[in-house]
Short mmCIF file of C-alpha atoms in Angstrom, two decimals:
data_model
loop_
_atom_site.label_atom_id
_atom_site.label_comp_id
_atom_site.label_asym_id
_atom_site.label_seq_id
_atom_site.Cartn_x
_atom_site.Cartn_y
_atom_site.Cartn_z
CA UNK A 20 0.00 0.00 0.00
CA UNK A 21 2.86 2.39 0.85
CA UNK A 22 4.77 1.67 -2.36
CA UNK A 23 5.20 4.59 -4.72
CA UNK A 24 4.53 2.13 -7.54
CA UNK A 25 1.05 1.36 -6.19
CA UNK A 26 -1.24 2.28 -9.14
CA UNK A 27 -4.19 2.90 -6.81
CA UNK A 28 -2.48 5.34 -4.44
CA UNK A 29 -2.85 9.11 -4.96
CA UNK A 30 0.30 11.12 -4.29
CA UNK A 31 -1.78 14.23 -3.52
CA UNK A 32 -4.74 13.86 -1.11
CA UNK A 33 -6.67 16.44 -3.14
CA UNK A 34 -6.67 13.95 -6.03
CA UNK A 35 -7.85 10.98 -3.94
CA UNK A 36 -11.29 9.48 -4.50
CA UNK A 37 -11.25 7.69 -1.13
CA UNK A 38 -9.14 7.48 2.04
CA UNK A 39 -8.02 4.21 3.65
CA UNK A 40 -7.85 4.06 7.46
CA UNK A 41 -5.14 1.44 8.12
CA UNK A 42 -6.08 0.12 11.56
CA UNK A 43 -6.17 -3.63 12.23
CA UNK A 44 -9.02 -5.11 14.25
CA UNK A 45 -7.07 -8.37 14.63
CA UNK A 46 -4.05 -6.57 16.11
CA UNK A 47 -6.25 -4.44 18.36
CA UNK A 48 -7.88 -7.58 19.72
CA UNK A 49 -4.45 -9.03 20.54
CA UNK A 50 -3.18 -5.79 22.09
CA UNK A 51 -6.27 -4.91 24.14
CA UNK A 52 -7.43 -8.33 25.25
CA UNK A 53 -4.44 -10.62 25.66
CA UNK A 54 -3.49 -11.05 28.45
CA UNK A 55 -4.87 -7.91 30.13
CA UNK A 56 -8.60 -8.55 29.84
CA UNK A 57 -10.71 -11.49 30.86
CA UNK A 58 -13.75 -10.02 29.14
CA UNK A 59 -14.68 -9.93 25.48
CA UNK A 60 -16.38 -6.55 25.66
CA UNK A 61 -15.94 -4.61 22.43
CA UNK A 62 -15.61 -1.30 24.30
CA UNK A 63 -11.79 -0.91 24.05
CA UNK A 64 -11.80 -1.42 20.27
CA UNK A 65 -14.79 0.88 19.79
CA UNK A 66 -13.19 3.63 21.90
CA UNK A 67 -9.89 3.31 20.04
CA UNK A 68 -11.45 3.58 16.57
CA UNK A 69 -13.66 6.50 17.64
CA UNK A 70 -10.63 8.35 19.05
CA UNK A 71 -8.64 7.54 15.90
CA UNK A 72 -11.34 9.03 13.68
CA UNK A 73 -11.63 12.09 15.95
CA UNK A 74 -7.93 12.77 15.38
CA UNK A 75 -8.40 12.38 11.61
CA UNK A 76 -11.36 14.73 11.39
CA UNK A 77 -9.71 17.39 13.62
CA UNK A 78 -6.43 17.30 11.69
CA UNK A 79 -7.81 17.04 8.11
CA UNK A 80 -10.89 18.44 6.42
CA UNK A 81 -11.62 15.43 4.20
CA UNK A 82 -13.76 13.50 6.68
CA UNK A 83 -15.96 16.52 7.42
CA UNK A 84 -16.69 17.33 3.79
CA UNK A 85 -18.36 13.93 3.28
CA UNK A 86 -19.17 12.93 6.89
CA UNK A 87 -16.81 9.98 6.37
CA UNK A 88 -18.48 8.88 3.13
CA UNK A 89 -15.18 8.69 1.23
CA UNK A 90 -13.22 6.92 4.01
CA UNK A 91 -12.99 3.15 4.34
CA UNK A 92 -11.56 0.35 6.45
CA UNK A 93 -10.78 -3.29 5.58
CA UNK A 94 -11.04 -6.21 7.98
CA UNK A 95 -11.73 -9.95 7.94
CA UNK A 96 -12.00 -10.22 11.73
CA UNK A 97 -15.44 -11.24 12.94
CA UNK A 98 -15.47 -8.35 15.45
CA UNK A 99 -14.99 -5.73 12.73
CA UNK A 100 -18.70 -4.96 12.17
CA UNK A 101 -19.07 -3.77 15.77
CA UNK A 102 -16.41 -1.02 15.64
CA UNK A 103 -19.02 1.59 14.74
CA UNK A 104 -21.79 0.51 17.13
CA UNK A 105 -20.97 3.02 19.89
CA UNK A 106 -21.23 6.05 17.64
CA UNK A 107 -23.60 5.30 14.71
CA UNK A 108 -23.95 9.00 13.85
CA UNK A 109 -20.18 9.45 13.39
CA UNK A 110 -19.90 6.30 11.25
CA UNK A 111 -23.16 6.73 9.33
CA UNK A 112 -21.46 7.11 5.93
CA UNK A 113 -18.19 5.30 6.71
CA UNK A 114 -17.47 2.48 4.21
CA UNK A 115 -16.59 -0.85 5.85
CA UNK A 116 -14.96 -3.53 3.71
CA UNK A 117 -15.81 -6.69 5.65
CA UNK A 118 -15.59 -10.44 5.30
CA UNK A 119 -18.30 -10.82 7.94
CA UNK A 120 -20.87 -9.13 5.67
CA UNK A 121 -23.84 -10.06 7.83
CA UNK A 122 -26.93 -7.94 7.22
CA UNK A 123 -28.34 -8.99 10.62
CA UNK A 124 -25.29 -7.34 12.26
CA UNK A 125 -25.63 -3.99 10.49
CA UNK A 126 -23.92 -4.66 7.16
CA UNK A 127 -25.40 -2.19 4.67
CA UNK A 128 -24.96 -3.36 1.05
CA UNK A 129 -25.57 0.17 -0.28
CA UNK A 130 -22.62 1.50 1.72
CA UNK A 131 -20.38 -1.35 2.85
CA UNK A 132 -18.35 -3.74 0.70
CA UNK A 133 -18.41 -7.53 1.04
CA UNK A 134 -14.86 -8.91 0.97
CA UNK A 135 -14.35 -12.55 -0.10
CA UNK A 136 -12.68 -14.43 2.72
CA UNK A 137 -9.61 -16.51 1.87
CA UNK A 138 -6.53 -17.95 3.50
CA UNK A 139 -2.97 -17.29 2.39
CA UNK A 140 -1.20 -19.68 4.74
CA UNK A 141 -1.54 -23.26 5.95
CA UNK A 142 -4.20 -24.99 3.80
CA UNK A 143 -4.34 -21.97 1.55
CA UNK A 144 -5.54 -21.44 -1.98
CA UNK A 145 -2.08 -22.28 -3.21
CA UNK A 146 -2.27 -25.81 -1.78
CA UNK A 147 -5.99 -26.57 -1.94
CA UNK A 148 -7.49 -25.37 -5.20
CA UNK A 149 -5.59 -22.63 -6.98
CA UNK A 150 -3.32 -24.87 -9.05
CA UNK A 151 -5.80 -27.66 -9.73
CA UNK A 152 -6.68 -28.02 -13.39
CA UNK A 153 -10.23 -26.84 -14.07
CA UNK A 154 -11.18 -29.72 -16.37
CA UNK A 155 -14.68 -30.09 -17.76
CA UNK A 156 -14.95 -33.73 -16.68
CA UNK A 157 -16.38 -32.96 -13.24
CA UNK A 158 -18.00 -36.18 -12.03
CA UNK A 159 -19.30 -34.93 -8.66
CA UNK A 160 -22.55 -32.95 -8.72
CA UNK A 161 -21.97 -31.10 -5.44
CA UNK A 162 -19.38 -31.19 -2.63
CA UNK A 163 -18.97 -29.98 0.95
CA UNK A 164 -16.66 -30.96 3.79
CA UNK A 165 -16.55 -29.02 7.04
CA UNK A 166 -17.61 -28.70 10.65
CA UNK A 167 -21.27 -28.64 11.68
CA UNK A 168 -21.21 -25.31 13.50
CA UNK A 169 -24.31 -23.11 13.45
CA UNK A 170 -27.75 -24.04 12.21
CA UNK A 171 -27.28 -23.82 8.39
CA UNK A 172 -24.49 -26.38 8.39
CA UNK A 173 -26.37 -28.57 10.88
CA UNK A 174 -29.40 -28.65 8.56
CA UNK A 175 -27.18 -29.46 5.57
CA UNK A 176 -25.40 -32.30 7.39
CA UNK A 177 -28.65 -33.65 8.83
CA UNK A 178 -30.17 -34.10 5.36
CA UNK A 179 -27.13 -34.99 3.24
CA UNK A 180 -24.14 -36.20 5.31
CA UNK A 181 -22.71 -39.35 3.68
CA UNK A 182 -26.07 -40.11 2.00
CA UNK A 183 -25.39 -39.61 -1.72
CA UNK A 184 -22.49 -40.38 -4.08
CA UNK A 185 -23.33 -37.53 -6.46
CA UNK A 186 -24.01 -34.91 -3.75
CA UNK A 187 -21.04 -35.56 -1.49
CA UNK A 188 -21.49 -33.94 1.93
CA UNK A 189 -19.01 -34.80 4.69
CA UNK A 190 -18.53 -33.44 8.18
CA UNK A 191 -14.80 -33.98 7.85
CA UNK A 192 -12.83 -35.72 5.10
CA UNK A 193 -11.05 -38.97 6.01
CA UNK A 194 -7.31 -38.53 6.44
CA UNK A 195 -5.40 -38.62 3.16
CA UNK A 196 -8.23 -37.39 0.92
CA UNK A 197 -7.53 -34.27 -1.15
CA UNK A 198 -9.98 -31.47 -0.32
CA UNK A 199 -8.87 -29.31 -3.27
CA UNK A 200 -8.96 -32.29 -5.61
CA UNK A 201 -12.58 -33.05 -4.69
CA UNK A 202 -13.49 -29.41 -5.31
CA UNK A 203 -11.83 -29.55 -8.73
CA UNK A 204 -13.87 -32.68 -9.57
CA UNK A 205 -17.18 -31.04 -8.56
CA UNK A 206 -19.64 -29.01 -10.62
CA UNK A 207 -21.03 -27.19 -7.57
CA UNK A 208 -19.27 -26.44 -4.27
CA UNK A 209 -21.60 -25.89 -1.32
CA UNK A 210 -20.71 -22.81 0.73
CA UNK A 211 -22.93 -22.75 3.83
CA UNK A 212 -22.38 -20.09 6.50
CA UNK A 213 -20.71 -21.24 9.73
CA UNK A 214 -19.65 -19.08 12.62
CA UNK A 215 -19.70 -16.15 10.18
CA UNK A 216 -21.72 -15.60 7.03
CA UNK A 217 -18.46 -15.60 5.03
CA UNK A 218 -16.04 -18.46 4.49
CA UNK A 219 -12.78 -19.06 2.56
CA UNK A 220 -14.71 -21.86 0.84
CA UNK A 221 -16.30 -19.51 -1.72
CA UNK A 222 -12.91 -18.28 -3.00
CA UNK A 223 -11.52 -21.83 -2.97
CA UNK A 224 -14.49 -22.90 -5.09
CA UNK A 225 -13.87 -20.10 -7.59
CA UNK A 226 -10.19 -21.07 -7.95
CA UNK A 227 -11.26 -24.68 -8.48
CA UNK A 228 -13.60 -23.54 -11.31
CA UNK A 229 -16.40 -25.00 -9.18
CA UNK A 230 -19.68 -23.06 -9.13
CA UNK A 231 -20.32 -21.79 -5.55
CA UNK A 232 -23.81 -22.57 -4.20
CA UNK A 233 -26.33 -21.43 -3.09
CA UNK A 234 -27.85 -18.15 -4.32
CA UNK A 235 -27.74 -15.35 -1.73
CA UNK A 236 -30.33 -12.73 -2.64
CA UNK A 237 -33.58 -14.49 -3.55
CA UNK A 238 -34.78 -14.85 0.04
CA UNK A 239 -34.63 -11.13 0.87
CA UNK A 240 -35.37 -8.98 -2.20
CA UNK A 241 -35.96 -5.85 -0.11
CA UNK A 242 -32.50 -6.06 1.49
CA UNK A 243 -30.79 -6.53 -1.90
CA UNK A 244 -32.94 -4.01 -3.79
CA UNK A 245 -29.99 -1.76 -4.71
CA UNK A 246 -27.20 -4.37 -4.41
CA UNK A 247 -25.02 -4.55 -7.54
CA UNK A 248 -24.56 -8.16 -8.70
CA UNK A 249 -21.79 -8.91 -11.21
CA UNK A 250 -23.08 -12.10 -12.86
CA UNK A 251 -22.21 -14.37 -15.76
CA UNK A 252 -25.76 -15.67 -15.81
CA UNK A 253 -27.17 -12.26 -16.79
CA UNK A 254 -30.68 -13.58 -17.44
CA UNK A 255 -33.36 -10.89 -17.35
CA UNK A 256 -36.05 -13.56 -16.91
CA UNK A 257 -34.39 -14.57 -13.61
CA UNK A 258 -34.25 -11.11 -12.07
CA UNK A 259 -31.14 -9.63 -13.72
CA UNK A 260 -31.59 -5.85 -13.94
CA UNK A 261 -29.38 -4.13 -16.55
CA UNK A 262 -29.70 -0.74 -14.83
CA UNK A 263 -28.33 -2.11 -11.56
CA UNK A 264 -26.50 -5.39 -12.20
CA UNK A 265 -23.39 -6.01 -14.33
CA UNK A 266 -23.15 -8.70 -17.02
CA UNK A 267 -19.83 -10.54 -16.70
CA UNK A 268 -18.44 -12.39 -19.73
CA UNK A 269 -17.86 -16.04 -18.87
CA UNK A 270 -14.43 -17.44 -19.64
CA UNK A 271 -11.98 -20.10 -18.54
CA UNK A 272 -8.42 -19.39 -17.51
CA UNK A 273 -7.10 -22.96 -17.23
CA UNK A 274 -7.57 -26.28 -18.97
CA UNK A 275 -9.09 -25.75 -22.40
CA UNK A 276 -8.98 -22.02 -21.70
CA UNK A 277 -8.34 -18.95 -23.73
CA UNK A 278 -4.61 -19.50 -23.70
CA UNK A 279 -4.74 -22.95 -25.28
CA UNK A 280 -7.86 -22.88 -27.44
CA UNK A 281 -8.18 -19.53 -29.18
CA UNK A 282 -6.31 -16.68 -27.51
CA UNK A 283 -3.01 -17.11 -29.31
CA UNK A 284 -4.46 -17.96 -32.73
CA UNK A 285 -3.65 -15.77 -35.73
CA UNK A 286 -6.79 -13.90 -36.83
CA UNK A 287 -6.41 -14.82 -40.53
CA UNK A 288 -8.96 -13.93 -43.23
CA UNK A 289 -8.78 -17.22 -45.17
CA UNK A 290 -11.60 -19.01 -43.36
CA UNK A 291 -13.11 -21.98 -45.10
CA UNK A 292 -15.89 -22.76 -42.60
CA UNK A 293 -19.01 -20.58 -42.70
CA UNK A 294 -20.15 -21.35 -39.15
CA UNK A 295 -19.06 -23.65 -36.32
CA UNK A 296 -20.43 -25.09 -33.08
CA UNK A 297 -19.48 -28.07 -30.91
CA UNK A 298 -21.08 -28.68 -27.53
CA UNK A 299 -23.62 -30.55 -25.46
CA UNK A 300 -27.31 -30.49 -26.30
CA UNK A 301 -28.55 -29.17 -22.97
CA UNK A 302 -31.61 -26.92 -22.86
CA UNK A 303 -34.01 -26.09 -25.65
CA UNK A 304 -31.97 -23.64 -27.78
CA UNK A 305 -29.11 -26.09 -28.29
CA UNK A 306 -31.54 -28.94 -28.89
CA UNK A 307 -33.21 -26.94 -31.66
CA UNK A 308 -29.82 -26.07 -33.19
CA UNK A 309 -28.66 -29.70 -33.11
CA UNK A 310 -31.97 -31.02 -34.46
CA UNK A 311 -31.78 -28.78 -37.54
CA UNK A 312 -28.04 -28.73 -38.24
CA UNK A 313 -26.10 -31.50 -36.44
CA UNK A 314 -23.71 -33.15 -38.94
CA UNK A 315 -25.85 -32.02 -41.91
CA UNK A 316 -23.71 -29.43 -43.67
CA UNK A 317 -20.00 -29.07 -44.46
CA UNK A 318 -20.13 -25.28 -44.52
CA UNK A 319 -22.22 -24.90 -41.37
CA UNK A 320 -20.46 -27.38 -39.10
CA UNK A 321 -22.56 -28.22 -36.04
CA UNK A 322 -21.42 -31.07 -33.80
CA UNK A 323 -22.69 -32.33 -30.47
CA UNK A 324 -19.15 -33.21 -29.49
CA UNK A 325 -15.95 -33.16 -31.53
CA UNK A 326 -14.26 -36.52 -32.14
CA UNK A 327 -11.24 -37.11 -29.92
CA UNK A 328 -8.08 -35.49 -31.26
CA UNK A 329 -9.78 -32.70 -33.21
CA UNK A 330 -8.79 -29.13 -32.33
CA UNK A 331 -11.73 -27.08 -31.01
CA UNK A 332 -9.75 -23.82 -31.10
CA UNK A 333 -8.48 -24.62 -34.58
CA UNK A 334 -12.04 -24.98 -35.88
CA UNK A 335 -12.93 -21.59 -34.40
CA UNK A 336 -9.89 -20.00 -36.01
CA UNK A 337 -10.95 -21.43 -39.42
CA UNK A 338 -14.55 -20.21 -39.10
CA UNK A 339 -16.12 -16.93 -40.15
CA UNK A 340 -18.95 -17.22 -37.63
CA UNK A 341 -18.94 -19.02 -34.27
CA UNK A 342 -22.34 -20.07 -32.99
CA UNK A 343 -22.93 -19.20 -29.33
CA UNK A 344 -26.24 -20.73 -28.20
CA UNK A 345 -27.29 -20.57 -24.55
CA UNK A 346 -27.06 -23.82 -22.60
CA UNK A 347 -27.76 -24.32 -18.92
CA UNK A 348 -27.18 -20.58 -18.52
CA UNK A 349 -27.57 -17.70 -20.93
CA UNK A 350 -23.80 -17.10 -20.85
CA UNK A 351 -21.00 -19.35 -22.08
CA UNK A 352 -17.18 -19.16 -22.36
CA UNK A 353 -17.75 -19.77 -26.09
CA UNK A 354 -18.54 -16.07 -26.62
CA UNK A 355 -15.14 -14.92 -25.36
CA UNK A 356 -13.36 -17.79 -27.13
CA UNK A 357 -14.96 -16.67 -30.41
CA UNK A 358 -13.79 -13.09 -29.88
CA UNK A 359 -10.21 -14.21 -29.26
CA UNK A 360 -10.34 -16.40 -32.37
CA UNK A 361 -11.40 -13.31 -34.41
CA UNK A 362 -14.52 -15.30 -35.23
CA UNK A 363 -17.77 -13.28 -35.38
CA UNK A 364 -20.06 -14.50 -32.56
CA UNK A 365 -23.58 -15.55 -33.53
CA UNK A 366 -25.57 -15.14 -30.34
CA UNK A 367 -28.61 -17.37 -29.91
CA UNK A 368 -30.24 -16.60 -26.63
CA UNK A 369 -33.33 -15.43 -24.83
CA UNK A 370 -33.15 -12.77 -22.13
CA UNK A 371 -29.33 -12.47 -22.25
CA UNK A 372 -28.04 -9.04 -21.20
CA UNK A 373 -24.74 -8.85 -23.06
CA UNK A 374 -21.57 -7.85 -21.17
CA UNK A 375 -20.48 -4.21 -21.19
CA UNK A 376 -23.43 -3.22 -23.39
CA UNK A 377 -23.41 0.20 -21.69
CA UNK A 378 -20.39 1.10 -23.80
CA UNK A 379 -20.02 -1.64 -26.45
CA UNK A 380 -22.31 -1.77 -29.47
CA UNK A 381 -22.61 -5.53 -30.01
CA UNK A 382 -24.21 -5.06 -33.43
CA UNK A 383 -20.80 -3.85 -34.68
CA UNK A 384 -19.05 -7.16 -33.95
CA UNK A 385 -21.69 -9.90 -33.57
CA UNK A 386 -24.87 -11.31 -35.04
CA UNK A 387 -27.97 -12.04 -32.96
CA UNK A 388 -30.31 -14.79 -34.11
CA UNK A 389 -33.73 -15.54 -32.63
CA UNK A 390 -34.68 -19.11 -31.81
CA UNK A 391 -37.35 -18.99 -34.52
CA UNK A 392 -34.67 -18.20 -37.14
CA UNK A 393 -32.41 -21.19 -36.37
CA UNK A 394 -33.86 -23.27 -39.28
CA UNK A 395 -32.84 -20.43 -41.67
CA UNK A 396 -29.42 -19.96 -40.05
CA UNK A 397 -27.32 -20.79 -43.12
CA UNK A 398 -29.32 -18.46 -45.38
CA UNK A 399 -28.97 -15.64 -42.86
CA UNK A 400 -25.19 -16.04 -42.65
CA UNK A 401 -24.78 -16.43 -46.43
CA UNK A 402 -26.75 -13.21 -46.94
CA UNK A 403 -24.04 -11.25 -45.11
CA UNK A 404 -21.75 -9.79 -47.77
CA UNK A 405 -18.00 -10.17 -47.56
CA UNK A 406 -17.68 -6.43 -46.96
CA UNK A 407 -20.13 -6.61 -44.05
CA UNK A 408 -18.35 -9.68 -42.65
CA UNK A 409 -14.93 -7.97 -42.73
CA UNK A 410 -16.39 -4.98 -40.86
CA UNK A 411 -17.78 -7.30 -38.21
CA UNK A 412 -14.48 -9.18 -37.92
CA UNK A 413 -12.60 -5.90 -37.61
CA UNK A 414 -14.95 -4.98 -34.78
CA UNK A 415 -14.23 -8.32 -33.08
CA UNK A 416 -10.48 -7.69 -33.21
CA UNK A 417 -10.96 -4.17 -31.85
CA UNK A 418 -12.83 -5.39 -28.76
CA UNK A 419 -10.47 -8.29 -27.94
CA UNK A 420 -8.58 -6.21 -25.37
CA UNK A 421 -11.82 -5.68 -23.42
CA UNK A 422 -12.17 -9.46 -22.99
CA UNK A 423 -8.55 -10.15 -22.01
CA UNK A 424 -7.53 -10.99 -18.45
CA UNK A 425 -4.16 -9.49 -17.54
CA UNK A 426 -2.17 -9.92 -14.35
CA UNK A 427 -1.63 -7.20 -13.29
CA UNK A 428 -4.63 -5.49 -14.90
CA UNK A 429 -4.03 -3.23 -17.88
CA UNK A 430 -6.04 -0.32 -19.24
CA UNK A 431 -9.28 -1.30 -20.98
CA UNK A 432 -8.96 -5.01 -20.13
CA UNK A 433 -11.72 -7.12 -18.58
CA UNK A 434 -10.93 -6.00 -15.00
CA UNK A 435 -11.22 -2.34 -16.00
CA UNK A 436 -14.43 -3.05 -17.93
CA UNK A 437 -16.02 -4.76 -14.92
CA UNK A 438 -15.03 -1.94 -12.56
CA UNK A 439 -16.24 0.65 -15.06
CA UNK A 440 -19.60 -1.13 -15.25
CA UNK A 441 -19.84 -1.11 -11.45
CA UNK A 442 -18.85 2.57 -11.37
CA UNK A 443 -21.60 3.48 -13.86
CA UNK A 444 -24.15 1.96 -11.49
CA UNK A 445 -22.52 3.41 -8.37
CA UNK A 446 -22.81 7.00 -9.59
CA UNK A 447 -26.60 6.72 -9.27
CA UNK A 448 -26.05 6.95 -5.50
CA UNK A 449 -24.96 10.30 -4.03
CA UNK A 450 -23.70 11.16 -0.61
CA UNK A 451 -25.82 13.73 1.26
CA UNK A 452 -24.47 17.25 0.94
#
């Protein structure tokens, strides 16, 4: 944070958008309570933070101009939410970045920030899930292993502990079994709350390319009315709101990911295949596509699955148009793979809110086909002139940088696009003057 090379740090406070208060709740707990106190009263921490803020607001004018609305703290300690309880008026606008983002303990999703909890030592991401291959052959439907503390986990274990081979729920794994390996073999990773609402399990699931479950906002729509959700499954028929939520392009970063399938392919204009698709026949749009076109045309190549040894990315790189029908969800990594293959995406979906559509005009680099038009798909694509196709392909190449994941992030890449989309929605909320 103190490094002069930190791209997020302002050298002049007048240029800062927000101010970080660098106190540690974990260190305060150690200093104030061990071994001096036999009580777990939060009073010492609350008094310390209040005094700290009083010094800040007396010495600098920045807190007073916004009533703390552009100041923030970060903590994963489960006592962190209580630091503002003694003086709610002083901390009314103060932004708390918390792992323990529990709405029943005062977490305000319109003001506070939910921080994903993760471990960096012991059984950390680096040893449990981060370096597991994210293969598509995930044989376990759902997986959980953990203690039965608090009522949500107790209910889960009561109904599912050691009762199903597909939905594998264990209180604790037998010695020698690989926790991260089981996550990497699972389609869904169950993330029930324990002592806190947050858990490192959700980040471990993400690094294992395992879909975290369950959904968090359906049970309390009033609480999450203004909450910004950044979702791959941007389905307007399932409550996705384009004016509030952010559509996230789905992509893979390991296994048959961008790097090995399409990202490093030469764009090339000599493309002999009119259109290409290979994938499972799940849900009605893909079933319609496969029924009309599966293995029926050499120019419009539609396969349920490619024969072993054939190059999926190579087919995309040889195709003018890449068909991107919705499957289980409206989104698919296929859309981003097509863009990186300089292959014009043909989007076949219902209710899909396309990523970054606030600023990107998808009609300039993609084709959208209704389900009713799938039987006429070849005629529609053949009717696109070569001049029109080259304009679309040029548009695809121009937007590639917006769908590229860089580490560290670079200007205009996918991280910047996501944050820009969040910012566009955040500016609808204004601090009181």
